Amino acid sequence: MKHSNISVFIPHIGCPHQCSFCDQRTISGAQHAPDGNEVREICARALSEIKEPQNTEIAFFGGSFTAVPRDYMTELLSAASEFVGDGKFSGIRCSTRPDCISAEVLDILKSYGVTAIELGAQSMDDVVLEANERGHSACDVVNAGRLIKEYGFELGLQMMTGLYKSSRESDIATADALIDIAPDTVRIYPVVVLNGTKLAEYYRRGEYRMMPFDDMVSLCAELLEKFGKKGIRVIKCGLHASEFVEHDMVAGYYHPAFRELCESRIYLKKIEEYANDCGYIRIAVPARDISKAIGHKKSNIEYMKSKGVEVQIVPSASDKTEIIERR
């Protein structure tokens, strides 16, 4: 059953740090702090429109939710909680920082019906965290994640790839460290350099050099496979499409279909394995994956053609990917 969120964006208030990459107004598009009544209006409207509210959560995104002033946080939670249970939405989720989690905070969240908490870990390399002025350590992520799980919340972890002072190896190590925490979900955000951030200054001065876009797609494809093999659901890969991001982006790995590029890369890897030492191959894939197997603008087909292999992709009668013909 497909899961969805009713997103309520909270602007950048209460957060104790300004990270090198952060411009939350651009990322979330939020420039106005909603009050409890506005949350009620958003939820009531959504409840009247959504067919399966039992598969939908109210989600507070856009900032460090548990770092906002306590009265404001409970005002928003109180409003949202009125729309949870008894044929309404299934729960509430929020995103926050690892160093803004405590037993006291979790008691409050639990009392208002919060079901899932996402932590912005970003990296598990302390050198990278310090260079990007995150204000917390990898150990804080481990401790906060453990406490959240002990309280019975669903745990989500967010990581950023390609950060200042990071490398392919440190990003893979971050993914391995997140897997060790055993989250329920993960979000992968390749870095987007936004105007007005310190990262933009580093980039313009030449202090911050970024790997090629194609290499980032390969890296994130590898991470998708890595999390998938451990049964950890990746609920986002790539920053969501936004006119604000497109307007304020200086550099980085933004593409409105970034995840599909990564999933296409995974298919290309499979196709290369299947097509070893042959000149023609016909492969059946699940109908929902046809475009991923073919690649963005037929990139996988064209790449294999450049290697002297003709590839034909057809829909599978089953839910499996399999070779139909090979010669």
PDB file of N, CA, C and O in Angstrom, residues 199-249:
ATOM      1  N   LEU A 199      28.692  27.353   1.685  1.00  0.00           N
ATOM      2  CA  LEU A 199      29.116  26.399   0.663  1.00  0.00           C
ATOM      3  C   LEU A 199      29.278  27.090  -0.687  1.00  0.00           C
ATOM      4  O   LEU A 199      30.194  26.775  -1.453  1.00  0.00           O
ATOM      5  N   ALA A 200      28.397  28.037  -0.973  1.00  0.00           N
ATOM      6  CA  ALA A 200      28.500  28.796  -2.217  1.00  0.00           C
ATOM      7  C   ALA A 200      29.789  29.622  -2.232  1.00  0.00           C
ATOM      8  O   ALA A 200      30.457  29.741  -3.268  1.00  0.00           O
ATOM      9  N   GLU A 201      30.148  30.184  -1.059  1.00  0.00           N
ATOM     10  CA  GLU A 201      31.402  30.947  -0.963  1.00  0.00           C
ATOM     11  C   GLU A 201      32.595  30.038  -1.218  1.00  0.00           C
ATOM     12  O   GLU A 201      33.514  30.389  -1.964  1.00  0.00           O
ATOM     13  N   TYR A 202      32.603  28.862  -0.576  1.00  0.00           N
ATOM     14  CA  TYR A 202      33.707  27.911  -0.768  1.00  0.00           C
ATOM     15  C   TYR A 202      33.814  27.503  -2.232  1.00  0.00           C
ATOM     16  O   TYR A 202      34.913  27.390  -2.782  1.00  0.00           O
ATOM     17  N   TYR A 203      32.650  27.291  -2.858  1.00  0.00           N
ATOM     18  CA  TYR A 203      32.631  26.860  -4.256  1.00  0.00           C
ATOM     19  C   TYR A 203      33.190  27.946  -5.170  1.00  0.00           C
ATOM     20  O   TYR A 203      34.018  27.679  -6.039  1.00  0.00           O
ATOM     21  N   ARG A 204      32.757  29.174  -4.950  1.00  0.00           N
ATOM     22  CA  ARG A 204      33.211  30.283  -5.811  1.00  0.00           C
ATOM     23  C   ARG A 204      34.708  30.563  -5.638  1.00  0.00           C
ATOM     24  O   ARG A 204      35.370  31.007  -6.577  1.00  0.00           O
ATOM     25  N   ARG A 205      35.222  30.304  -4.419  1.00  0.00           N
ATOM     26  CA  ARG A 205      36.649  30.514  -4.178  1.00  0.00           C
ATOM     27  C   ARG A 205      37.499  29.335  -4.638  1.00  0.00           C
ATOM     28  O   ARG A 205      38.725  29.384  -4.557  1.00  0.00           O
ATOM     29  N   GLY A 206      36.846  28.270  -5.074  1.00  0.00           N
ATOM     30  CA  GLY A 206      37.582  27.090  -5.531  1.00  0.00           C
ATOM     31  C   GLY A 206      38.021  26.174  -4.407  1.00  0.00           C
ATOM     32  O   GLY A 206      38.770  25.211  -4.637  1.00  0.00           O
ATOM     33  N   GLU A 207      37.562  26.435  -3.178  1.00  0.00           N
ATOM     34  CA  GLU A 207      37.930  25.588  -2.040  1.00  0.00           C
ATOM     35  C   GLU A 207      37.117  24.285  -2.018  1.00  0.00           C
ATOM     36  O   GLU A 207      37.527  23.303  -1.415  1.00  0.00           O
ATOM     37  N   TYR A 208      35.960  24.344  -2.631  1.00  0.00           N
ATOM     38  CA  TYR A 208      35.046  23.194  -2.635  1.00  0.00           C
ATOM     39  C   TYR A 208      34.923  22.690  -4.063  1.00  0.00           C
ATOM     40  O   TYR A 208      34.334  23.341  -4.922  1.00  0.00           O
ATOM     41  N   ARG A 209      35.521  21.544  -4.324  1.00  0.00           N
ATOM     42  CA  ARG A 209      35.467  20.938  -5.658  1.00  0.00           C
ATOM     43  C   ARG A 209      34.519  19.748  -5.625  1.00  0.00           C
ATOM     44  O   ARG A 209      34.602  18.913  -4.727  1.00  0.00           O
ATOM     45  N   MET A 210      33.664  19.676  -6.608  1.00  0.00           N
ATOM     46  CA  MET A 210      32.624  18.660  -6.622  1.00  0.00           C
ATOM     47  C   MET A 210      32.929  17.590  -7.661  1.00  0.00           C
ATOM     48  O   MET A 210      33.481  17.881  -8.726  1.00  0.00           O
ATOM     49  N   MET A 211      32.556  16.347  -7.342  1.00  0.00           N
ATOM     50  CA  MET A 211      32.728  15.268  -8.311  1.00  0.00           C
ATOM     51  C   MET A 211      31.754  15.475  -9.475  1.00  0.00           C
ATOM     52  O   MET A 211      30.731  16.149  -9.329  1.00  0.00           O
ATOM     53  N   PRO A 212      32.048  14.928 -10.647  1.00  0.00           N
ATOM     54  CA  PRO A 212      31.138  15.073 -11.783  1.00  0.00           C
ATOM     55  C   PRO A 212      29.743  14.515 -11.474  1.00  0.00           C
ATOM     56  O   PRO A 212      29.598  13.585 -10.683  1.00  0.00           O
ATOM     57  N   PHE A 213      28.740  15.092 -12.101  1.00  0.00           N
ATOM     58  CA  PHE A 213      27.350  14.686 -11.880  1.00  0.00           C
ATOM     59  C   PHE A 213      27.176  13.188 -12.108  1.00  0.00           C
ATOM     60  O   PHE A 213      26.518  12.505 -11.326  1.00  0.00           O
ATOM     61  N   ASP A 214      27.769  12.676 -13.173  1.00  0.00           N
ATOM     62  CA  ASP A 214      27.611  11.256 -13.501  1.00  0.00           C
ATOM     63  C   ASP A 214      28.181  10.361 -12.398  1.00  0.00           C
ATOM     64  O   ASP A 214      27.627   9.301 -12.096  1.00  0.00           O
ATOM     65  N   ASP A 215      29.291  10.793 -11.786  1.00  0.00           N
ATOM     66  CA  ASP A 215      29.878  10.019 -10.687  1.00  0.00           C
ATOM     67  C   ASP A 215      28.960  10.015  -9.468  1.00  0.00           C
ATOM     68  O   ASP A 215      28.880   9.019  -8.740  1.00  0.00           O
ATOM     69  N   MET A 216      28.261  11.144  -9.246  1.00  0.00           N
ATOM     70  CA  MET A 216      27.327  11.199  -8.121  1.00  0.00           C
ATOM     71  C   MET A 216      26.144  10.259  -8.361  1.00  0.00           C
ATOM     72  O   MET A 216      25.659   9.609  -7.423  1.00  0.00           O
ATOM     73  N   VAL A 217      25.679  10.184  -9.592  1.00  0.00           N
ATOM     74  CA  VAL A 217      24.599   9.251  -9.910  1.00  0.00           C
ATOM     75  C   VAL A 217      25.054   7.822  -9.612  1.00  0.00           C
ATOM     76  O   VAL A 217      24.321   7.035  -8.999  1.00  0.00           O
ATOM     77  N   SER A 218      26.277   7.474 -10.000  1.00  0.00           N
ATOM     78  CA  SER A 218      26.807   6.129  -9.730  1.00  0.00           C
ATOM     79  C   SER A 218      26.907   5.863  -8.234  1.00  0.00           C
ATOM     80  O   SER A 218      26.566   4.770  -7.762  1.00  0.00           O
ATOM     81  N   LEU A 219      27.374   6.861  -7.476  1.00  0.00           N
ATOM     82  CA  LEU A 219      27.492   6.708  -6.032  1.00  0.00           C
ATOM     83  C   LEU A 219      26.130   6.478  -5.393  1.00  0.00           C
ATOM     84  O   LEU A 219      25.954   5.550  -4.588  1.00  0.00           O
ATOM     85  N   CYS A 220      25.157   7.303  -5.744  1.00  0.00           N
ATOM     86  CA  CYS A 220      23.830   7.171  -5.131  1.00  0.00           C
ATOM     87  C   CYS A 220      23.137   5.887  -5.565  1.00  0.00           C
ATOM     88  O   CYS A 220      22.370   5.295  -4.797  1.00  0.00           O
ATOM     89  N   ALA A 221      23.411   5.424  -6.778  1.00  0.00           N
ATOM     90  CA  ALA A 221      22.885   4.128  -7.221  1.00  0.00           C
ATOM     91  C   ALA A 221      23.442   3.019  -6.328  1.00  0.00           C
ATOM     92  O   ALA A 221      22.710   2.109  -5.906  1.00  0.00           O
ATOM     93  N   GLU A 222      24.726   3.113  -6.022  1.00  0.00           N
ATOM     94  CA  GLU A 222      25.348   2.124  -5.133  1.00  0.00           C
ATOM     95  C   GLU A 222      24.725   2.170  -3.736  1.00  0.00           C
ATOM     96  O   GLU A 222      24.487   1.124  -3.112  1.00  0.00           O
ATOM     97  N   LEU A 223      24.434   3.374  -3.245  1.00  0.00           N
ATOM     98  CA  LEU A 223      23.824   3.509  -1.921  1.00  0.00           C
ATOM     99  C   LEU A 223      22.400   2.956  -1.912  1.00  0.00           C
ATOM    100  O   LEU A 223      21.982   2.307  -0.944  1.00  0.00           O
ATOM    101  N   LEU A 224      21.648   3.196  -2.987  1.00  0.00           N
ATOM    102  CA  LEU A 224      20.292   2.636  -3.085  1.00  0.00           C
ATOM    103  C   LEU A 224      20.337   1.112  -2.976  1.00  0.00           C
ATOM    104  O   LEU A 224      19.525   0.504  -2.268  1.00  0.00           O
ATOM    105  N   GLU A 225      21.274   0.505  -3.674  1.00  0.00           N
ATOM    106  CA  GLU A 225      21.417  -0.953  -3.618  1.00  0.00           C
ATOM    107  C   GLU A 225      21.828  -1.407  -2.220  1.00  0.00           C
ATOM    108  O   GLU A 225      21.315  -2.407  -1.701  1.00  0.00           O
ATOM    109  N   LYS A 226      22.744  -0.672  -1.628  1.00  0.00           N
ATOM    110  CA  LYS A 226      23.263  -1.034  -0.302  1.00  0.00           C
ATOM    111  C   LYS A 226      22.142  -1.029   0.747  1.00  0.00           C
ATOM    112  O   LYS A 226      21.989  -1.978   1.517  1.00  0.00           O
ATOM    113  N   PHE A 227      21.346   0.037   0.779  1.00  0.00           N
ATOM    114  CA  PHE A 227      20.238   0.102   1.734  1.00  0.00           C
ATOM    115  C   PHE A 227      19.172  -0.941   1.408  1.00  0.00           C
ATOM    116  O   PHE A 227      18.610  -1.568   2.302  1.00  0.00           O
ATOM    117  N   GLY A 228      18.907  -1.127   0.123  1.00  0.00           N
ATOM    118  CA  GLY A 228      17.894  -2.091  -0.285  1.00  0.00           C
ATOM    119  C   GLY A 228      18.227  -3.511   0.154  1.00  0.00           C
ATOM    120  O   GLY A 228      17.333  -4.253   0.587  1.00  0.00           O
ATOM    121  N   LYS A 229      19.492  -3.882   0.059  1.00  0.00           N
ATOM    122  CA  LYS A 229      19.899  -5.237   0.455  1.00  0.00           C
ATOM    123  C   LYS A 229      19.700  -5.480   1.949  1.00  0.00           C
ATOM    124  O   LYS A 229      19.567  -6.625   2.384  1.00  0.00           O
ATOM    125  N   LYS A 230      19.689  -4.399   2.723  1.00  0.00           N
ATOM    126  CA  LYS A 230      19.485  -4.515   4.166  1.00  0.00           C
ATOM    127  C   LYS A 230      18.018  -4.315   4.564  1.00  0.00           C
ATOM    128  O   LYS A 230      17.691  -4.275   5.749  1.00  0.00           O
ATOM    129  N   GLY A 231      17.156  -4.179   3.565  1.00  0.00           N
ATOM    130  CA  GLY A 231      15.729  -4.021   3.847  1.00  0.00           C
ATOM    131  C   GLY A 231      15.356  -2.656   4.383  1.00  0.00           C
ATOM    132  O   GLY A 231      14.302  -2.492   5.012  1.00  0.00           O
ATOM    133  N   ILE A 232      16.219  -1.654   4.137  1.00  0.00           N
ATOM    134  CA  ILE A 232      15.950  -0.291   4.607  1.00  0.00           C
ATOM    135  C   ILE A 232      15.359   0.506   3.444  1.00  0.00           C
ATOM    136  O   ILE A 232      15.968   0.627   2.382  1.00  0.00           O
ATOM    137  N   ARG A 233      14.169   1.041   3.645  1.00  0.00           N
ATOM    138  CA  ARG A 233      13.451   1.729   2.586  1.00  0.00           C
ATOM    139  C   ARG A 233      14.018   3.133   2.364  1.00  0.00           C
ATOM    140  O   ARG A 233      14.106   3.930   3.301  1.00  0.00           O
ATOM    141  N   VAL A 234      14.421   3.427   1.145  1.00  0.00           N
ATOM    142  CA  VAL A 234      14.885   4.771   0.788  1.00  0.00           C
ATOM    143  C   VAL A 234      13.670   5.534   0.282  1.00  0.00           C
ATOM    144  O   VAL A 234      13.167   5.268  -0.809  1.00  0.00           O
ATOM    145  N   ILE A 235      13.175   6.476   1.077  1.00  0.00           N
ATOM    146  CA  ILE A 235      11.926   7.157   0.722  1.00  0.00           C
ATOM    147  C   ILE A 235      12.161   8.423  -0.103  1.00  0.00           C
ATOM    148  O   ILE A 235      11.216   8.996  -0.629  1.00  0.00           O
ATOM    149  N   LYS A 236      13.426   8.813  -0.237  1.00  0.00           N
ATOM    150  CA  LYS A 236      13.739   9.963  -1.095  1.00  0.00           C
ATOM    151  C   LYS A 236      15.193   9.867  -1.537  1.00  0.00           C
ATOM    152  O   LYS A 236      16.063   9.512  -0.752  1.00  0.00           O
ATOM    153  N   CYS A 237      15.431  10.161  -2.806  1.00  0.00           N
ATOM    154  CA  CYS A 237      16.803  10.211  -3.316  1.00  0.00           C
ATOM    155  C   CYS A 237      16.871  11.398  -4.261  1.00  0.00           C
ATOM    156  O   CYS A 237      16.356  11.348  -5.383  1.00  0.00           O
ATOM    157  N   GLY A 238      17.458  12.490  -3.792  1.00  0.00           N
ATOM    158  CA  GLY A 238      17.483  13.724  -4.561  1.00  0.00           C
ATOM    159  C   GLY A 238      16.550  14.753  -3.950  1.00  0.00           C
ATOM    160  O   GLY A 238      15.503  14.410  -3.400  1.00  0.00           O
ATOM    161  N   LEU A 239      16.941  16.012  -4.042  1.00  0.00           N
ATOM    162  CA  LEU A 239      16.121  17.101  -3.502  1.00  0.00           C
ATOM    163  C   LEU A 239      14.853  17.232  -4.327  1.00  0.00           C
ATOM    164  O   LEU A 239      14.884  17.099  -5.557  1.00  0.00           O
ATOM    165  N   HIS A 240      13.716  17.470  -3.661  1.00  0.00           N
ATOM    166  CA  HIS A 240      12.455  17.545  -4.389  1.00  0.00           C
ATOM    167  C   HIS A 240      12.441  18.739  -5.347  1.00  0.00           C
ATOM    168  O   HIS A 240      13.079  19.766  -5.101  1.00  0.00           O
ATOM    169  N   ALA A 241      11.724  18.553  -6.441  1.00  0.00           N
ATOM    170  CA  ALA A 241      11.650  19.598  -7.466  1.00  0.00           C
ATOM    171  C   ALA A 241      11.038  20.865  -6.880  1.00  0.00           C
ATOM    172  O   ALA A 241      10.016  20.815  -6.203  1.00  0.00           O
ATOM    173  N   SER A 242      11.677  22.002  -7.134  1.00  0.00           N
ATOM    174  CA  SER A 242      11.209  23.263  -6.559  1.00  0.00           C
ATOM    175  C   SER A 242      11.693  24.438  -7.396  1.00  0.00           C
ATOM    176  O   SER A 242      12.863  24.493  -7.781  1.00  0.00           O
ATOM    177  N   GLU A 243      10.807  25.378  -7.646  1.00  0.00           N
ATOM    178  CA  GLU A 243      11.193  26.589  -8.374  1.00  0.00           C
ATOM    179  C   GLU A 243      12.189  27.408  -7.569  1.00  0.00           C
ATOM    180  O   GLU A 243      13.051  28.090  -8.119  1.00  0.00           O
ATOM    181  N   PHE A 244      12.102  27.313  -6.231  1.00  0.00           N
ATOM    182  CA  PHE A 244      13.031  28.053  -5.381  1.00  0.00           C
ATOM    183  C   PHE A 244      14.456  27.509  -5.546  1.00  0.00           C
ATOM    184  O   PHE A 244      15.410  28.263  -5.656  1.00  0.00           O
ATOM    185  N   VAL A 245      14.579  26.175  -5.534  1.00  0.00           N
ATOM    186  CA  VAL A 245      15.890  25.554  -5.687  1.00  0.00           C
ATOM    187  C   VAL A 245      16.465  25.886  -7.064  1.00  0.00           C
ATOM    188  O   VAL A 245      17.635  26.262  -7.197  1.00  0.00           O
ATOM    189  N   GLU A 246      15.658  25.749  -8.109  1.00  0.00           N
ATOM    190  CA  GLU A 246      16.136  26.013  -9.466  1.00  0.00           C
ATOM    191  C   GLU A 246      16.599  27.464  -9.616  1.00  0.00           C
ATOM    192  O   GLU A 246      17.555  27.754 -10.333  1.00  0.00           O
ATOM    193  N   HIS A 247      15.937  28.374  -8.905  1.00  0.00           N
ATOM    194  CA  HIS A 247      16.293  29.799  -9.003  1.00  0.00           C
ATOM    195  C   HIS A 247      17.574  30.116  -8.236  1.00  0.00           C
ATOM    196  O   HIS A 247      18.401  30.909  -8.695  1.00  0.00           O
ATOM    197  N   ASP A 248      17.758  29.506  -7.065  1.00  0.00           N
ATOM    198  CA  ASP A 248      18.869  29.858  -6.174  1.00  0.00           C
ATOM    199  C   ASP A 248      20.066  28.913  -6.250  1.00  0.00           C
ATOM    200  O   ASP A 248      21.058  29.111  -5.567  1.00  0.00           O
ATOM    201  N   MET A 249      19.998  27.901  -7.083  1.00  0.00           N
ATOM    202  CA  MET A 249      21.078  26.922  -7.179  1.00  0.00           C
ATOM    203  C   MET A 249      22.301  27.511  -7.873  1.00  0.00           C
ATOM    204  O   MET A 249      22.208  28.139  -8.920  1.00  0.00           O
TER     205      MET A 249
END
